[in-house]
mmCIF file of C-alpha atoms in Angstrom:
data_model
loop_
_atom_site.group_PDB
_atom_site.id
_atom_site.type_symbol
_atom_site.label_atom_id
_atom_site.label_comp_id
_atom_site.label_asym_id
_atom_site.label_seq_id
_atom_site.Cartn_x
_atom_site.Cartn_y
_atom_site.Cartn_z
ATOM 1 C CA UNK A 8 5.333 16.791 9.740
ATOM 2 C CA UNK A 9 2.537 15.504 11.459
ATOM 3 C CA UNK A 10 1.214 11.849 11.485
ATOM 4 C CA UNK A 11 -2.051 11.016 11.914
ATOM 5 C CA UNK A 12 -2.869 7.130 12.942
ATOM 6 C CA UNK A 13 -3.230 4.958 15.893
ATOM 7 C CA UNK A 14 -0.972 6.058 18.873
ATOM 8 C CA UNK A 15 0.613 2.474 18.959
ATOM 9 C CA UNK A 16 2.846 3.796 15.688
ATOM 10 C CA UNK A 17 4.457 6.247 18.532
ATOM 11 C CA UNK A 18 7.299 3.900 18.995
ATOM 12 C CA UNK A 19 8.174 3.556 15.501
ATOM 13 C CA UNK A 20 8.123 7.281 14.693
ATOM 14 C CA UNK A 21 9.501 8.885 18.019
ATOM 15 C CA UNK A 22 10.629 11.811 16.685
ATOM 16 C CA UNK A 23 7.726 13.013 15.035
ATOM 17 C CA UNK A 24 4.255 14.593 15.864
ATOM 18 C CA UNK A 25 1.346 11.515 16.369
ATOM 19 C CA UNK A 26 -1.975 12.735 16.060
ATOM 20 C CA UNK A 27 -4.299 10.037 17.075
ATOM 21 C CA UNK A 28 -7.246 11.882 19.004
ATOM 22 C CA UNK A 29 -10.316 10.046 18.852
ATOM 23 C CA UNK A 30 -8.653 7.010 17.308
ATOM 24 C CA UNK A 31 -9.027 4.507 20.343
ATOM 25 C CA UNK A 32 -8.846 1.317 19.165
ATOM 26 C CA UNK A 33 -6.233 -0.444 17.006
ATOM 27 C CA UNK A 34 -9.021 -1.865 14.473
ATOM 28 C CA UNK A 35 -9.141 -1.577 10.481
ATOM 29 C CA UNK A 36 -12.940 -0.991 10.157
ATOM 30 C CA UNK A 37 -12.232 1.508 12.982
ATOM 31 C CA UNK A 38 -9.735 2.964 11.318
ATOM 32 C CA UNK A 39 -11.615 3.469 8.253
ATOM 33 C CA UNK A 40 -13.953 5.525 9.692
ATOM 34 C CA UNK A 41 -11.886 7.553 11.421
ATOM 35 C CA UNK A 42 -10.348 8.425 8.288
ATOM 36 C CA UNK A 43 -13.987 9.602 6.916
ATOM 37 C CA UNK A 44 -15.189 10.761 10.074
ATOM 38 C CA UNK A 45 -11.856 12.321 12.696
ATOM 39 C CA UNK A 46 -8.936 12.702 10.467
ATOM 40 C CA UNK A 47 -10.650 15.605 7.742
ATOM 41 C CA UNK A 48 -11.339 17.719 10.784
ATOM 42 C CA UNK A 49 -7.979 17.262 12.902
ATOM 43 C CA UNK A 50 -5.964 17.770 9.605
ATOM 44 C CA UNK A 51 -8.182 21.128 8.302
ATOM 45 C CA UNK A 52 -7.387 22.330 12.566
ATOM 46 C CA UNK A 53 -3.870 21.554 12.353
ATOM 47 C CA UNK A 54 -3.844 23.515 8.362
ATOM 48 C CA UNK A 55 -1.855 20.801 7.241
ATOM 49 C CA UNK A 56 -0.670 21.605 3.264
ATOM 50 C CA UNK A 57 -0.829 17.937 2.305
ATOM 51 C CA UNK A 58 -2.650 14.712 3.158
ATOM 52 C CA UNK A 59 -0.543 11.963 2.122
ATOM 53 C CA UNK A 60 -1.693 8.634 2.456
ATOM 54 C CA UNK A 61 0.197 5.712 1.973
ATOM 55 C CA UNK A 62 -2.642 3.263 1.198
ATOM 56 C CA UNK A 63 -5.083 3.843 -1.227
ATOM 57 C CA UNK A 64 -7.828 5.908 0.917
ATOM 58 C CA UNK A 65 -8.534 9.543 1.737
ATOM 59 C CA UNK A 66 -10.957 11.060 2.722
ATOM 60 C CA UNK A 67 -14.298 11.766 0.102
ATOM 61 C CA UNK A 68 -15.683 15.129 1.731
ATOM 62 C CA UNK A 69 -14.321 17.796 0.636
ATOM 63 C CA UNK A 70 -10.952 19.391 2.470
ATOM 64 C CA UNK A 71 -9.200 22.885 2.217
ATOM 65 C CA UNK A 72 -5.637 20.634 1.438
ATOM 66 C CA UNK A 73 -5.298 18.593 -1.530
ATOM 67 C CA UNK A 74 -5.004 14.577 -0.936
ATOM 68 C CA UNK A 75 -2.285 12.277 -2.550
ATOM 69 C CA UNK A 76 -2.442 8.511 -2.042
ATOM 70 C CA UNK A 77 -0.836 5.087 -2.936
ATOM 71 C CA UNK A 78 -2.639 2.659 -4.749
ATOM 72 C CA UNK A 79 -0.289 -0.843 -5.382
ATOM 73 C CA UNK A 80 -2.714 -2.441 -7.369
ATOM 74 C CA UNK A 81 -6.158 -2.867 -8.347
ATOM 75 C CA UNK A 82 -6.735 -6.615 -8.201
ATOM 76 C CA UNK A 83 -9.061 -6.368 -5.930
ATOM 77 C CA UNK A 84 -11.470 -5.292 -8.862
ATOM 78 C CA UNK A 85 -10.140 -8.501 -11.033
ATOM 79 C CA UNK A 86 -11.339 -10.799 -8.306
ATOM 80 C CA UNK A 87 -8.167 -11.814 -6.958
ATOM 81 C CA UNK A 88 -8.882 -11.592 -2.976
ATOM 82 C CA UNK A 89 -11.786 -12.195 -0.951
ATOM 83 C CA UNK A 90 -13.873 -11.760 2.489
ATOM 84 C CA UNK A 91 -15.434 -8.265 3.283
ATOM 85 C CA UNK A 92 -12.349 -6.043 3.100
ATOM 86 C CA UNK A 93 -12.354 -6.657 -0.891
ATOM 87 C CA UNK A 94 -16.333 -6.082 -1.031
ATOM 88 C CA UNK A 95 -15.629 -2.967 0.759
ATOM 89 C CA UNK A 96 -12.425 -1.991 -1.363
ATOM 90 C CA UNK A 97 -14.136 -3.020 -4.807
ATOM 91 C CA UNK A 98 -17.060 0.068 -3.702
ATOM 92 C CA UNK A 99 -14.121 2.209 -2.280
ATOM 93 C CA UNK A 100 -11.459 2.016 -4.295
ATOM 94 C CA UNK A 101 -12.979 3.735 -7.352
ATOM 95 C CA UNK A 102 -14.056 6.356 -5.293
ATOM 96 C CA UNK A 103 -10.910 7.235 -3.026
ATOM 97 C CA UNK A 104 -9.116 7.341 -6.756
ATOM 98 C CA UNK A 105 -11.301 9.614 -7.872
ATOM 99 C CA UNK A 106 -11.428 12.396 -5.011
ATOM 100 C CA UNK A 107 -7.289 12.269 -4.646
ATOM 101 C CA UNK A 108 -5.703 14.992 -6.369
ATOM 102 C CA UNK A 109 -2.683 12.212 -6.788
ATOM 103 C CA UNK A 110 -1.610 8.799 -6.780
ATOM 104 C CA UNK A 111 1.595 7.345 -6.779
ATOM 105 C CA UNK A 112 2.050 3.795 -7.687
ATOM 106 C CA UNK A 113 4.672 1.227 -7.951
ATOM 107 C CA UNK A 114 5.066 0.352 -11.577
ATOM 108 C CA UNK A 115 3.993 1.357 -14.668
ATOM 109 C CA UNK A 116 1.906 -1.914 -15.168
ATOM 110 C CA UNK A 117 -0.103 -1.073 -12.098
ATOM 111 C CA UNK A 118 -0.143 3.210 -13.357
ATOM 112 C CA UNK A 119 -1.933 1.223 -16.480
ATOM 113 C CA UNK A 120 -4.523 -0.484 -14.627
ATOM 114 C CA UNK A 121 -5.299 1.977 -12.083
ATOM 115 C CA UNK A 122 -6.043 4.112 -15.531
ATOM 116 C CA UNK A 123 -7.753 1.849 -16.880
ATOM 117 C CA UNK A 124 -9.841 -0.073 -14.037
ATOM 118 C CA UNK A 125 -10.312 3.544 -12.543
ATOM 119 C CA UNK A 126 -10.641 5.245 -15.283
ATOM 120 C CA UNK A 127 -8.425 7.637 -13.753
ATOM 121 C CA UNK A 128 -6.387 10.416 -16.402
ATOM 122 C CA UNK A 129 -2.655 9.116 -16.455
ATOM 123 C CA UNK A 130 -1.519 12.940 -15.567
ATOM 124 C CA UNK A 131 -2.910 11.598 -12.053
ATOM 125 C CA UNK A 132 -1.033 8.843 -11.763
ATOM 126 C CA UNK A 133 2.873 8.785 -10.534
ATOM 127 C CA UNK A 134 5.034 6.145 -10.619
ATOM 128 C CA UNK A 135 7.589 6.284 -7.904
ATOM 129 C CA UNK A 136 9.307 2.825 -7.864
ATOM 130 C CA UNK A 137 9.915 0.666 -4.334
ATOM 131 C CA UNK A 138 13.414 1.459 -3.001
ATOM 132 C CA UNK A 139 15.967 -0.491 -1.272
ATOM 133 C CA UNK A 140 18.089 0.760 1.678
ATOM 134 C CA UNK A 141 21.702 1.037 0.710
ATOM 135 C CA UNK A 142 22.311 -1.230 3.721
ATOM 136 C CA UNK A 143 21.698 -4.346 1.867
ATOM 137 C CA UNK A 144 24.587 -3.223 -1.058
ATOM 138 C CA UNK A 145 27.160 -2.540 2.204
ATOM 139 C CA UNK A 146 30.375 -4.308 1.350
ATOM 140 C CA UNK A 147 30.334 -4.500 5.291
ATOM 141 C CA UNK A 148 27.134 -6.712 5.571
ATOM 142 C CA UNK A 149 28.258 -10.117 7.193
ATOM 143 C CA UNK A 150 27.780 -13.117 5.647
ATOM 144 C CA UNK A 151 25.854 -16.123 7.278
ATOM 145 C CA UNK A 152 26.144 -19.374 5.928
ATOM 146 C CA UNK A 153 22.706 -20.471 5.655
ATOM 147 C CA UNK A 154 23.629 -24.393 4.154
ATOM 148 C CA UNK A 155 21.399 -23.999 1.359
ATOM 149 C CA UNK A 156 21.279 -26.899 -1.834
ATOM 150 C CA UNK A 157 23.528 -25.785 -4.567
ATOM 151 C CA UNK A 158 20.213 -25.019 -6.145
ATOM 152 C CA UNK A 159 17.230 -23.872 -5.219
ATOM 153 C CA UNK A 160 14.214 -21.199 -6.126
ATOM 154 C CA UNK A 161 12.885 -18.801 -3.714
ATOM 155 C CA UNK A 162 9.979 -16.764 -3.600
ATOM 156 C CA UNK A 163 9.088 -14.057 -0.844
ATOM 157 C CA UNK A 164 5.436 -12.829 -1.273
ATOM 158 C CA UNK A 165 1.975 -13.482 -0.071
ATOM 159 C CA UNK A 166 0.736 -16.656 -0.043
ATOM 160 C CA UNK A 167 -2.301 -15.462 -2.330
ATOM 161 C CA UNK A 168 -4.143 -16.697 -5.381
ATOM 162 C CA UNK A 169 -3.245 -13.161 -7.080
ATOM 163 C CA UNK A 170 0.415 -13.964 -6.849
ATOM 164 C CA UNK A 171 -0.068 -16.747 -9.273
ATOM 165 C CA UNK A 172 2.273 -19.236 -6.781
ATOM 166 C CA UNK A 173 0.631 -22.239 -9.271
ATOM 167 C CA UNK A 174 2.426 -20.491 -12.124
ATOM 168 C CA UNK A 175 5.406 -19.863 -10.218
ATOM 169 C CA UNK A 176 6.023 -23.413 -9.169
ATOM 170 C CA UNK A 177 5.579 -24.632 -12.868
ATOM 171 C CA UNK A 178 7.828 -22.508 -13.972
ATOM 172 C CA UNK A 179 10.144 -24.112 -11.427
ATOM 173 C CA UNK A 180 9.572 -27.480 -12.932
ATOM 174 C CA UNK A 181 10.373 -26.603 -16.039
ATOM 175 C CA UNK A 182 13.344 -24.727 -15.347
ATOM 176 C CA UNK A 183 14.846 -27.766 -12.964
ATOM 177 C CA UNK A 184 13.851 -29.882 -16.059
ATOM 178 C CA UNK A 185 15.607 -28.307 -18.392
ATOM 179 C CA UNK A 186 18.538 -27.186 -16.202
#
């Protein structure tokens, strides 16, 4: 296994091959083009079998391996974030979709938009859903009393219009209202 990326993910992946030539600085714009520009070349050298990406880009030229990706969602194209990262992913997107030879998503909801939005061919499209480490069903995990009310509602997730936090909170209303 090789990974290619920024040498600063070294220290979380220590026992595995880092590839970072020509990637010098930790930036996203950077990064992008060294995906386009560095990464088809160093991969086709190294005659990887697979490109695997676990965000939504690959690269568009043509390679001698085929490309799989993960896309989470789409919302980008619905208008739900901003600034020039969603101009650039709402030109993108539709394009990395169609040159991967796969895409895995998270939930059959977002395999229907990707289709959809991307008009991508569901055959394409994979769900594989989010998994949880054992760890955190351990009969051995300690307990911490945290002193928390005897109710309360918590939410853990962006702080983003997409997440529809307005709807979340209502529904909080209503349910300390009625309960």
């Amino acid at each position: 296994v090789t990974v290619f990326g920024h040498s600063n993910i070294s220290a979380r992946l220590d026992s595995l091959t880092i590839d970072s030539y020509g990637y010098r600085r930790n930036s996203k714009a950077l990064g992008m083009i060294w995906e386009q520009t560095t990464l088809p070349k160093r991969a086709t050298d190294r005659e990887i079998d697979v490109l695997y990406s676990p965000v939504a880009y690959c690269p568009l030229v043509p390679t001698p391996f085929p490309c799989a990706i993960t896309i989470h969602d789409v919302s980008s194209l619905s208008g739900h974030s901003a600034g020039w990262y969603n101009r650039f992913e709402r030109i993108m997107l539709p394009q990395m979709a169609s040159r991967a030879d796969l895409i895995f998503t998270v939930s059959e909801f977002s395999k229907s938009k990707i289709c959809s939005k991307l008009n991508i061919p569901e055959s394409k499209v994979q769900v594989v859903y989010n998994g949880v480490n054992e760890l955190f069903f351990s009969e051995d995990t300690p307990t911490t009393n945290l002193n928390l009310p005897g109710s309360y509602f918590l939410y853990v997730g962006a702080l983003s219009t997409r997440k529809n936090i307005s709807g979340l909170l209502e529904a909080f209303r209503i349910l300390h209202e009625d309960y």
